[in-house]
Tab-separated table of C-alpha atoms and ligand atoms in Angstrom:
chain	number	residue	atom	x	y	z
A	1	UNK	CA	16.513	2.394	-29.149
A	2	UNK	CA	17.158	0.604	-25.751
A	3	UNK	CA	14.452	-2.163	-24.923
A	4	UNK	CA	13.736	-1.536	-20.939
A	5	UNK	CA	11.448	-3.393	-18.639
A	6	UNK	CA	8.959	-1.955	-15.971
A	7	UNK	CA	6.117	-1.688	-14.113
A	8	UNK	CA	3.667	0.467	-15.575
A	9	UNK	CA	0.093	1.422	-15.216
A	10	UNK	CA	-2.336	1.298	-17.622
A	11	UNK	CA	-5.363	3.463	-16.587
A	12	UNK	CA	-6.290	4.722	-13.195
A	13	UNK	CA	-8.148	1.749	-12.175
A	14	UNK	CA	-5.976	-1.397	-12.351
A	15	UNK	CA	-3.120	-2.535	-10.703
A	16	UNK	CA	0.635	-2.058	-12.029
A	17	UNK	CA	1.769	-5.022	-14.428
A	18	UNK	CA	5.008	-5.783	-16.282
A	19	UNK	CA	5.074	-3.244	-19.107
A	20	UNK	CA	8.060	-3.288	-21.788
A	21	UNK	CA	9.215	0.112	-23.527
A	22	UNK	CA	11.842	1.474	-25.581
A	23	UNK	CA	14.508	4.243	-24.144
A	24	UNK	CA	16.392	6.747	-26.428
A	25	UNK	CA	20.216	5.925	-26.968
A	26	UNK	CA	22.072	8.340	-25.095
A	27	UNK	CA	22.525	11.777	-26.425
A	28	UNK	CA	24.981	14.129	-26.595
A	29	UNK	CA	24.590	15.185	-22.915
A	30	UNK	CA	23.013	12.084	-21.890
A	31	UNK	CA	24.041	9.291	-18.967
A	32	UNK	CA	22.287	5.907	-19.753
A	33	UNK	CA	21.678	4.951	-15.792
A	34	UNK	CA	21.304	0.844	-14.598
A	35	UNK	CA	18.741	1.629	-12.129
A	36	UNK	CA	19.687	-0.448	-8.774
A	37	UNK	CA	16.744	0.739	-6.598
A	38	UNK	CA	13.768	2.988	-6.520
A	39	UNK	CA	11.363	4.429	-4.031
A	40	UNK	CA	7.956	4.261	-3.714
A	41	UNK	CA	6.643	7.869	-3.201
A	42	UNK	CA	3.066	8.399	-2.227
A	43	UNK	CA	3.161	10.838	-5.496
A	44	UNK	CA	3.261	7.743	-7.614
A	45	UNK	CA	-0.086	6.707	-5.685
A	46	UNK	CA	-1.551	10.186	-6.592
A	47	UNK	CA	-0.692	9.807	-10.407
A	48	UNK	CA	-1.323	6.147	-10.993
A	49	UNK	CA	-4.951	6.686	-9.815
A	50	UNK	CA	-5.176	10.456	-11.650
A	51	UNK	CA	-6.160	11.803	-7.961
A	52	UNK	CA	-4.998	15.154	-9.236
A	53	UNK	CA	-6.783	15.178	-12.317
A	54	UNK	CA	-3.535	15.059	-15.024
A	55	UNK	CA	-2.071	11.998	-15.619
A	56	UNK	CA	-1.090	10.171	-18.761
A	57	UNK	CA	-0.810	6.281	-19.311
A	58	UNK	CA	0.873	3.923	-20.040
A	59	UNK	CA	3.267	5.415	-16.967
A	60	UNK	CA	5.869	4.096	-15.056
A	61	UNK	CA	5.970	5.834	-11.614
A	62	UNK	CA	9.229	6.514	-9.798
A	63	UNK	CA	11.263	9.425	-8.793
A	64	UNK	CA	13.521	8.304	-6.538
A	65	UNK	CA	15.931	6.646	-8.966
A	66	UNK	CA	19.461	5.281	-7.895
A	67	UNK	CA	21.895	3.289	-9.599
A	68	UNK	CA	25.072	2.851	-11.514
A	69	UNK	CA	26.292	5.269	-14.974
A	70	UNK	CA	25.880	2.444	-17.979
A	71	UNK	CA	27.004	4.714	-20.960
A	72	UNK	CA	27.734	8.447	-21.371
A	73	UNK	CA	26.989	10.610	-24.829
A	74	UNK	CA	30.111	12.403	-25.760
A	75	UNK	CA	29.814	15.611	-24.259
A	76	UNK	CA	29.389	14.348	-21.112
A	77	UNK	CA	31.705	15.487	-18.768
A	78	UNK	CA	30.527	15.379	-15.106
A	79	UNK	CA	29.910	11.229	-15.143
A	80	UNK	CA	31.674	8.554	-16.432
A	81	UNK	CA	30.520	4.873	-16.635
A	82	UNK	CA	30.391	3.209	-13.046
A	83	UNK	CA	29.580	6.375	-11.038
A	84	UNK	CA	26.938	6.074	-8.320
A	85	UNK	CA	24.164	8.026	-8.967
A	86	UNK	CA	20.619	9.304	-8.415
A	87	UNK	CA	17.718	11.189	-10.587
A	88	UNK	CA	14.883	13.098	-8.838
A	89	UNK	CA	11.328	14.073	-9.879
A	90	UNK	CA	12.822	16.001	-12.837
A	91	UNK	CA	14.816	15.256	-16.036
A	92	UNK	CA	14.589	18.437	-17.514
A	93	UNK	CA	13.483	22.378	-17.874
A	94	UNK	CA	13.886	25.068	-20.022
A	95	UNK	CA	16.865	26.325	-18.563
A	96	UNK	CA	16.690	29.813	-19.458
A	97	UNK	CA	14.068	31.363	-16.758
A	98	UNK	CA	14.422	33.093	-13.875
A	99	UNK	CA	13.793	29.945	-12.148
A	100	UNK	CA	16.011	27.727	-14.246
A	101	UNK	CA	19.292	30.632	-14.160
A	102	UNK	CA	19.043	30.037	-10.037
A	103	UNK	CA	18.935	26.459	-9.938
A	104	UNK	CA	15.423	26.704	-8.978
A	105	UNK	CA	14.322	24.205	-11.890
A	106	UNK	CA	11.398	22.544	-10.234
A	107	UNK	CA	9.526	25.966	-10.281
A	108	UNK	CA	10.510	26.390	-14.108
A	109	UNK	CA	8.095	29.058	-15.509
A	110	UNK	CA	7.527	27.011	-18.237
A	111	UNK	CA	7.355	24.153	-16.368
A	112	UNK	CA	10.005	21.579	-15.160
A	113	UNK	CA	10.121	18.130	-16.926
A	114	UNK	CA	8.795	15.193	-14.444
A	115	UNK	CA	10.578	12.043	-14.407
A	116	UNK	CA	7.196	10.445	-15.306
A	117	UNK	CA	3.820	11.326	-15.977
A	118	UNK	CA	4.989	14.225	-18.465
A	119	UNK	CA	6.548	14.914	-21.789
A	120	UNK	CA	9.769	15.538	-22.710
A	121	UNK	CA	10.395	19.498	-23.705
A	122	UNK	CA	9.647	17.578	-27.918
A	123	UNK	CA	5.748	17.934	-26.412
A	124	UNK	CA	5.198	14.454	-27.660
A	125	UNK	CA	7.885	11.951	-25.779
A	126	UNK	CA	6.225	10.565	-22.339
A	127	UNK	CA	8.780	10.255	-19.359
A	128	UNK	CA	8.756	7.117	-17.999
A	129	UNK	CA	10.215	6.598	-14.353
A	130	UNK	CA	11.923	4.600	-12.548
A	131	UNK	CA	10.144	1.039	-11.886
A	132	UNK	CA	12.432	0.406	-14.922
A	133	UNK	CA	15.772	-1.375	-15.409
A	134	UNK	CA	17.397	1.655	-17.337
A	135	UNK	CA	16.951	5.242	-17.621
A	136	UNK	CA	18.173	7.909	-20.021
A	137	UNK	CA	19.045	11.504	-18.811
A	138	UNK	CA	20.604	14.405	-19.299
A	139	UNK	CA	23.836	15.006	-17.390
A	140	UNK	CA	22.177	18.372	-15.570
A	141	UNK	CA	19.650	15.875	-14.046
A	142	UNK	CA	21.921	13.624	-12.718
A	143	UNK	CA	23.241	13.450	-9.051
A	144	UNK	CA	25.801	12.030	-7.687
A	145	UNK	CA	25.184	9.722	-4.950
A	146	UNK	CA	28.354	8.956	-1.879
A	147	UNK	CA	28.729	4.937	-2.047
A	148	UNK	CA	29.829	5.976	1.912
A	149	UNK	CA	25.292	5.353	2.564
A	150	UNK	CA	23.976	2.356	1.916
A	151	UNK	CA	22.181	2.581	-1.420
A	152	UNK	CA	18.442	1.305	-0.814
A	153	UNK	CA	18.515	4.099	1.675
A	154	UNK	CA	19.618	7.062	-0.287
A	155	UNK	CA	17.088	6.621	-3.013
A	156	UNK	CA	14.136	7.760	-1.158
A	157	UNK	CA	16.484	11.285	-0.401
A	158	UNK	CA	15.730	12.152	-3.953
A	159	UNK	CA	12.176	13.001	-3.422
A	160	UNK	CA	11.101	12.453	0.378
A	161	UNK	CA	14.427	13.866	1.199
A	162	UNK	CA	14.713	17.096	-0.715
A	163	UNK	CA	11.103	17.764	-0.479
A	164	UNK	CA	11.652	18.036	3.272
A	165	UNK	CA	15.569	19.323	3.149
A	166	UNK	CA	14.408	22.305	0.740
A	167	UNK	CA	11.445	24.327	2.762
A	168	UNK	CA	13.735	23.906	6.063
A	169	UNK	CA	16.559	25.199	4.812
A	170	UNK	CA	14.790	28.446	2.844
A	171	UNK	CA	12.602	29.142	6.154
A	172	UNK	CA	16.105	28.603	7.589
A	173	UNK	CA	14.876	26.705	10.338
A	174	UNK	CA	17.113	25.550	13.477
A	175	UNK	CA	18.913	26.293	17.035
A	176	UNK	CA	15.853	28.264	18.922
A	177	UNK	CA	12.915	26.774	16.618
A	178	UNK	CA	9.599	25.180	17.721
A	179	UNK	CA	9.391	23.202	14.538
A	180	UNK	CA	6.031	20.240	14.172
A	181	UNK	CA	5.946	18.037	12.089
A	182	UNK	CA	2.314	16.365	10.351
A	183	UNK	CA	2.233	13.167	9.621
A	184	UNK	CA	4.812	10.124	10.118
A	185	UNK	CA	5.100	8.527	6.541
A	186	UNK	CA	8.273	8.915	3.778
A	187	UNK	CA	8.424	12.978	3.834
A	188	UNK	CA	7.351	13.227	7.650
A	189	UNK	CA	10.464	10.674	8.678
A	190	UNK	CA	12.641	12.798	6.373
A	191	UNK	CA	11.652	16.066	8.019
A	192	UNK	CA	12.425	14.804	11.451
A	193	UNK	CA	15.846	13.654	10.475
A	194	UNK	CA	16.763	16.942	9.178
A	195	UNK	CA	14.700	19.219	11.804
A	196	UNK	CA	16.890	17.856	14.492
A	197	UNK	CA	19.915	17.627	12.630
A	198	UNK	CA	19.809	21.564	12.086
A	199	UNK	CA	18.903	21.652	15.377
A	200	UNK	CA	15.225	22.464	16.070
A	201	UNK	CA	12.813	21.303	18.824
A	202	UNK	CA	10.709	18.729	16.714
A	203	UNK	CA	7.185	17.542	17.930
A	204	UNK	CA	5.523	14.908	15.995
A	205	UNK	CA	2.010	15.252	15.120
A	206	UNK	CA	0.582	11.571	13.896
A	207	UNK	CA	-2.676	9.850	13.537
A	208	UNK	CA	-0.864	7.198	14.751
A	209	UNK	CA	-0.422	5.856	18.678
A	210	UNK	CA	2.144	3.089	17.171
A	211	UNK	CA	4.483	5.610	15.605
A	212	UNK	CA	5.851	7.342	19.083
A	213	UNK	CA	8.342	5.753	19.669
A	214	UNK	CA	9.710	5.641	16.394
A	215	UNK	CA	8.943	9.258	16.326
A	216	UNK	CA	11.317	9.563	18.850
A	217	UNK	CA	14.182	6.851	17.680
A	218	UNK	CA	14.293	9.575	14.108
A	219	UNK	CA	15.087	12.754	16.664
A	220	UNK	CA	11.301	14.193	17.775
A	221	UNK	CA	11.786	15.429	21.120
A	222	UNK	CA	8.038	15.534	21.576
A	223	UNK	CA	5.087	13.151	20.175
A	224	UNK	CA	1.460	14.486	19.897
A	225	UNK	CA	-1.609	11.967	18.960
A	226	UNK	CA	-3.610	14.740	16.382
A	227	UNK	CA	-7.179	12.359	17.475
A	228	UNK	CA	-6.774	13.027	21.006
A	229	UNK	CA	-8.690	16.871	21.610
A	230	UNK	CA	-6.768	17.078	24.756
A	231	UNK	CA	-3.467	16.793	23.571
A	232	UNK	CA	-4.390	18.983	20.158
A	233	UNK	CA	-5.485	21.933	23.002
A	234	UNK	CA	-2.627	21.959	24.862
A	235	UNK	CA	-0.568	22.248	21.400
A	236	UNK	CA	-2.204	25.751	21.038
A	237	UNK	CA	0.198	28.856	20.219
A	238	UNK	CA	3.435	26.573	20.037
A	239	UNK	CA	5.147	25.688	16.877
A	240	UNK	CA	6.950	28.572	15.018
A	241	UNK	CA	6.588	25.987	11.790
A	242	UNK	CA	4.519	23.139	10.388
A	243	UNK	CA	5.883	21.317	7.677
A	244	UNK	CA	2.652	19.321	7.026
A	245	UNK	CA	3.107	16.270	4.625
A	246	UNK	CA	0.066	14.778	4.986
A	247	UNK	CA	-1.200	13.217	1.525
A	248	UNK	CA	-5.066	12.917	2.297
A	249	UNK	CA	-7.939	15.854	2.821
A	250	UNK	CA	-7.487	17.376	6.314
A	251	UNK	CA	-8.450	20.226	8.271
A	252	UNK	CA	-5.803	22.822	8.239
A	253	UNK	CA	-7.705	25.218	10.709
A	254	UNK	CA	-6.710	23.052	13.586
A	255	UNK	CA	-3.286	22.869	13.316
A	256	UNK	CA	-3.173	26.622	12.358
A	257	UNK	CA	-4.328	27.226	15.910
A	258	UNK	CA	-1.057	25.382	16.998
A	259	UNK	CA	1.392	28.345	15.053
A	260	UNK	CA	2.763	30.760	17.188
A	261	UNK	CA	2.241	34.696	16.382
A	262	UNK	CA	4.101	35.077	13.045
A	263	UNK	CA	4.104	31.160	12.434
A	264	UNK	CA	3.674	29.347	9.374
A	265	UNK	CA	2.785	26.260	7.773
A	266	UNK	CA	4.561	24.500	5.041
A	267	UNK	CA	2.264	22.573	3.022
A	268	UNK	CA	4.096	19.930	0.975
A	269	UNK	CA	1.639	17.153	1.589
A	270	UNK	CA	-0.728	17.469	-2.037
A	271	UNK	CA	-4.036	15.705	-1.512
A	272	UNK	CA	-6.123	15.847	-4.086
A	273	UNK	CA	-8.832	18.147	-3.347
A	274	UNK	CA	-9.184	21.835	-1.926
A	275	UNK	CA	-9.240	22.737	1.920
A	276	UNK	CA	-10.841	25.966	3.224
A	277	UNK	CA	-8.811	27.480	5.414
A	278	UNK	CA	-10.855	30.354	7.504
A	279	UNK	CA	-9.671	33.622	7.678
A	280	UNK	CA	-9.170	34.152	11.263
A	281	UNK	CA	-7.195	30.951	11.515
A	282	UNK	CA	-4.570	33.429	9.860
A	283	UNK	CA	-5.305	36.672	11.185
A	284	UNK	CA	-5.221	36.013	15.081
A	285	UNK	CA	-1.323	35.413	15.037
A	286	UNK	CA	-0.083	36.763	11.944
A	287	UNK	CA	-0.295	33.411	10.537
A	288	UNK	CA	0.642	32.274	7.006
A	289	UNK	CA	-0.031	29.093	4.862
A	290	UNK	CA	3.155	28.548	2.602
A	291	UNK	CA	3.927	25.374	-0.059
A	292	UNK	CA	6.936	23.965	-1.424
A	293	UNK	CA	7.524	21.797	-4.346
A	294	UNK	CA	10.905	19.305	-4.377
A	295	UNK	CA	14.203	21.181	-4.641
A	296	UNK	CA	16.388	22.147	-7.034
A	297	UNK	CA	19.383	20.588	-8.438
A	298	UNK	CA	22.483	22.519	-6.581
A	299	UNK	CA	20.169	22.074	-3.458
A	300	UNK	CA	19.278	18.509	-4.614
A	301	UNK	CA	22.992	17.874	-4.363
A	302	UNK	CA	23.615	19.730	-1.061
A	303	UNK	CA	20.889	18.052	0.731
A	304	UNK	CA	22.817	14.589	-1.053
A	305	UNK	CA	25.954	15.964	0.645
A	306	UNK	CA	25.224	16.816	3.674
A	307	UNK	CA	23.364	13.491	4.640
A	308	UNK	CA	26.662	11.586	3.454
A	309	UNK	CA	28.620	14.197	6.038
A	310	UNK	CA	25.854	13.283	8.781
A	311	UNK	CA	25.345	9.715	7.856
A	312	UNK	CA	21.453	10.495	6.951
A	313	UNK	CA	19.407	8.044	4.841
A	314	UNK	CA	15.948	6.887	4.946
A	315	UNK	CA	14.411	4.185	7.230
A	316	UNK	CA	13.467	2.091	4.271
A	317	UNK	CA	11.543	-1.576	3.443
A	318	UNK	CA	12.571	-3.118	0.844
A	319	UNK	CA	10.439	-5.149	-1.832
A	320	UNK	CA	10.022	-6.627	-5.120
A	321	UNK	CA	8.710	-5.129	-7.658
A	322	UNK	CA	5.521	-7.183	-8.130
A	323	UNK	CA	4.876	-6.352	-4.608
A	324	UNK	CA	3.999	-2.736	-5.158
A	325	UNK	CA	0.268	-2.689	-5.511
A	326	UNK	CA	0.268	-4.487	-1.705
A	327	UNK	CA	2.821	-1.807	-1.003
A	328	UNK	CA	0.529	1.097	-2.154
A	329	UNK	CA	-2.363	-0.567	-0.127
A	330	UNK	CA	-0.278	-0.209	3.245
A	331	UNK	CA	0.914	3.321	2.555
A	332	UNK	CA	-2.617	4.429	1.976
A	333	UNK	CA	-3.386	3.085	5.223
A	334	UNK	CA	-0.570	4.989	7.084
A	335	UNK	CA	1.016	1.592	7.308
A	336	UNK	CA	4.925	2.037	5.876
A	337	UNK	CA	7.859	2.000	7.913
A	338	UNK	CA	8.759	4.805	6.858
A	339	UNK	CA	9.794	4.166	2.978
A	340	UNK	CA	9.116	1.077	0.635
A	341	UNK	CA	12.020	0.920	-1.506
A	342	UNK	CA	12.000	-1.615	-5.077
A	343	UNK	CA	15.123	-3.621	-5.320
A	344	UNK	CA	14.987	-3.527	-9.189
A	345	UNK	CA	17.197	-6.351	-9.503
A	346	UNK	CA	13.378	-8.244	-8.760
A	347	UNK	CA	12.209	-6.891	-12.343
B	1	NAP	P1	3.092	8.622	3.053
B	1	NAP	O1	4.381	7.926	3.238
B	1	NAP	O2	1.895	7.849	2.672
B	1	NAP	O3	2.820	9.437	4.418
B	1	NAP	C1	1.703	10.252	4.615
B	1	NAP	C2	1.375	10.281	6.114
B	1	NAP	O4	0.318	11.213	6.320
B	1	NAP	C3	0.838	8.978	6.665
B	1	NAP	O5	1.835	8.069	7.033
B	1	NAP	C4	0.039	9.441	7.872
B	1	NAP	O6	0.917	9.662	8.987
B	1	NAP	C5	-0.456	10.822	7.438
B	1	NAP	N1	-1.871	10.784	7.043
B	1	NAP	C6	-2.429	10.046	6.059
B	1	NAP	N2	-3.739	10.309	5.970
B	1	NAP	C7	-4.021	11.232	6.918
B	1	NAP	C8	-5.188	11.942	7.313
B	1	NAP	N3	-6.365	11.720	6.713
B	1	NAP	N4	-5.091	12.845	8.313
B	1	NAP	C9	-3.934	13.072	8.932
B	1	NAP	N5	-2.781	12.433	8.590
B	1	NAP	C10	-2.832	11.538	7.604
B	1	NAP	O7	3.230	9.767	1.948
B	1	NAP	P2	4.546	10.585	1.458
B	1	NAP	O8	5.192	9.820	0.360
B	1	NAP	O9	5.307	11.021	2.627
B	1	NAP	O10	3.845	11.843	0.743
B	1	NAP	C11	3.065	12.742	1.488
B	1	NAP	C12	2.409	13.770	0.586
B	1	NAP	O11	3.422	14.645	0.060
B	1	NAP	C13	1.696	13.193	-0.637
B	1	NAP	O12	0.506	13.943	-0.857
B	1	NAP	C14	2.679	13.441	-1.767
B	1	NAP	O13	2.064	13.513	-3.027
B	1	NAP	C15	3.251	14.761	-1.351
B	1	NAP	N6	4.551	15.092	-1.944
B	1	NAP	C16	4.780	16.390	-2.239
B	1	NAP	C17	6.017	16.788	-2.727
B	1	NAP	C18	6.293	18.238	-2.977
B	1	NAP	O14	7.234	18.547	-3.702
B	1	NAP	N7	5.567	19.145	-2.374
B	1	NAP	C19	6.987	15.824	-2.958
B	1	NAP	C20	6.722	14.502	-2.623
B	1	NAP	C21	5.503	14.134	-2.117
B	1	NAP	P3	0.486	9.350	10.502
B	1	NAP	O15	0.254	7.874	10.543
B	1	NAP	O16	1.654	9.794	11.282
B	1	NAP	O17	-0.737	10.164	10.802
B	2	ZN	ZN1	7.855	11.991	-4.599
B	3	ZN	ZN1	12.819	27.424	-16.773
């Protein structure tokens, strides 16, 4: 077994501490992975507090894992030791499912593998993520990063990044689109970098008067303040898409009223309770309400490939590990520019 050190939590209500754990030795199809950096995803916030109701502790958060190949099991054959390289939100899936056969693993119908907060497909092993120094995973997990990007900045593309990549690309939005985007944290930066890059007419929608002009430095064309009722009414009937990322309760009814006939909403914000949505939010306009969880592995990789091509990484902060808690305290007041990223070398 491989002694790693972490960051862990212990229960919902106290703060992350130094945590030490044992990894498996590699596997057959396994690439033992010196983790280099790792973001900080507002996910991790969800789970570490059990804000939706399933997690299991001790855990070590992180899911946007990048760093160098250590050791490979035998059978490895897409990585060899010193490759750059990244793991996502999953290290695993059943692989034989509908799901699974199309590369579609996150929606696994019997349920993808998280990097943390899960077991391993044994029912018993808990994954442990990435506010580690090591991780162990198997080669089909496993993505390989450019070293063209600077590193602290790709990390965050393996959640933020695909989460926003992923519902773009299947709604195939671009050239001609009205696209909005909610909220101007990790995902919201990420879906502004890749709205414009395919193209689209991006408007910001923000709590937050400070973020315009960032807003407009990542590619919005437009910037809308969501407290100010005059600039919410003149929003009515415009976007042809939402991709809302907002992580805390909100009223969706209002920004329905902002979707053009035939318009939709992405949801891939998750806070942690219900919102009623009424029905003639949807039915004057055709609308729909529509969610998306990460990406899957081929797209994983695309989406890793194309923001090499385009020069695309996140706008990141980086900190040490034992400030995390103050980081989690900033991001829950809207205050991160736009990711916090751990240099694990700080561990
Ligand atoms: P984040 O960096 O904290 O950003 C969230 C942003 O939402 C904030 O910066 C703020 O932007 C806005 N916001 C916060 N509270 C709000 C409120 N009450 N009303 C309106 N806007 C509010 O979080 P993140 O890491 O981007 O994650 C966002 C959400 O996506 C989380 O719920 C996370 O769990 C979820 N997520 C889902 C997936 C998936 O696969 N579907 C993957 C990753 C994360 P402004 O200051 O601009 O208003
Ligand atoms: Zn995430
Ligand atoms: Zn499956």
């Amino acid at each position: 077994m491989l002694p790693t050190k972490s960051y862990a939590a212990q229960d919902s209500k106290t703060p992350l501490g130094p945590y030490s754990f044992e990894r498996r030795e590699p596997r057959e199809n396994d690439v033992l992975i010196e983790i280099s950096h790792c973001g900080v995803c507002h996910s991790d916030i969800h789970q570490v507090r059990n804000e939706w109701g399933n997690s299991i502790y001790p855990m070590v958060p992180g899911h946007e894992i990048v760093g160098r190949v250590k050791k490979v099991g035998p059978g490895v054959t897409k990585f060899k030791e010193g490759d750059l390289v990244g793991v996502g939100c999953m290290v695993d899936s059943c692989r034989e499912c509908e799901s699974c056969k199309h590369g579609e693993e996150q929606y696994c119908e019997q349920g993808n593998t998280g990097t943390y907060n899960a077991y391993e497909r044994d029912g018993k092993t808990i994954s442990q993520g990435g506010y580690s120094s090591q991780i162990v995973v198997d080669q089909d997990f496993v993505l390989k990063v450019s070293d063209k990007l600077p590193i602290e900045g790709v990390a965050p593309l393996l959640c933020a990044g695909i989460t926003t990549y992923s519902p773009l690309r299947h709604w195939k939005v671009g050239k001609g689109h009205k696209v909005a985007v909610l909220g101007l944290g990790g995902l919201g930066h990420m879906a502004v970098k890749f709205a414009a890059s395919f193209g689209a007419e991006v408007t910001m929608l923000s709590t937050s008067p400070s973020k315009e002009k960032d807003a407009k430095r990542l590619g919005a064309h437009h910037f809308a303040l969501t407290k100010d009722r005059d600039q919410v009414k003149a929003l009515a009937n415009k976007f042809d898409f939402i991709l809302n990322t907002v992580s805390a309760p909100h009223d969706y009814n209002m920004y329905l009223g902002m979707l053009k006939l035939n318009g939709v909403m992405i949801c891939v914000g998750a806070p942690e309770v219900p919102t009623p949505v009424s029905a003639f939010a949807l039915i004057m306009g055709r609308r729909s309400v529509a969610g998306s969880l990460i990406g899957g592995i081929p797209e994983t990789q695309e989406m890793l490939d194309y923001c090499a091509e385009h020069n695309i990484v996140s706008d990141v902060e980086v900190i040490a590990i034992d400030q995390v808690n103050e980081a989690y305290e900033r991001m829950l007041k809207g205050d991160v520019r736009y990711r916090f990223v751990i240099d694990m070398k700080s561990l």
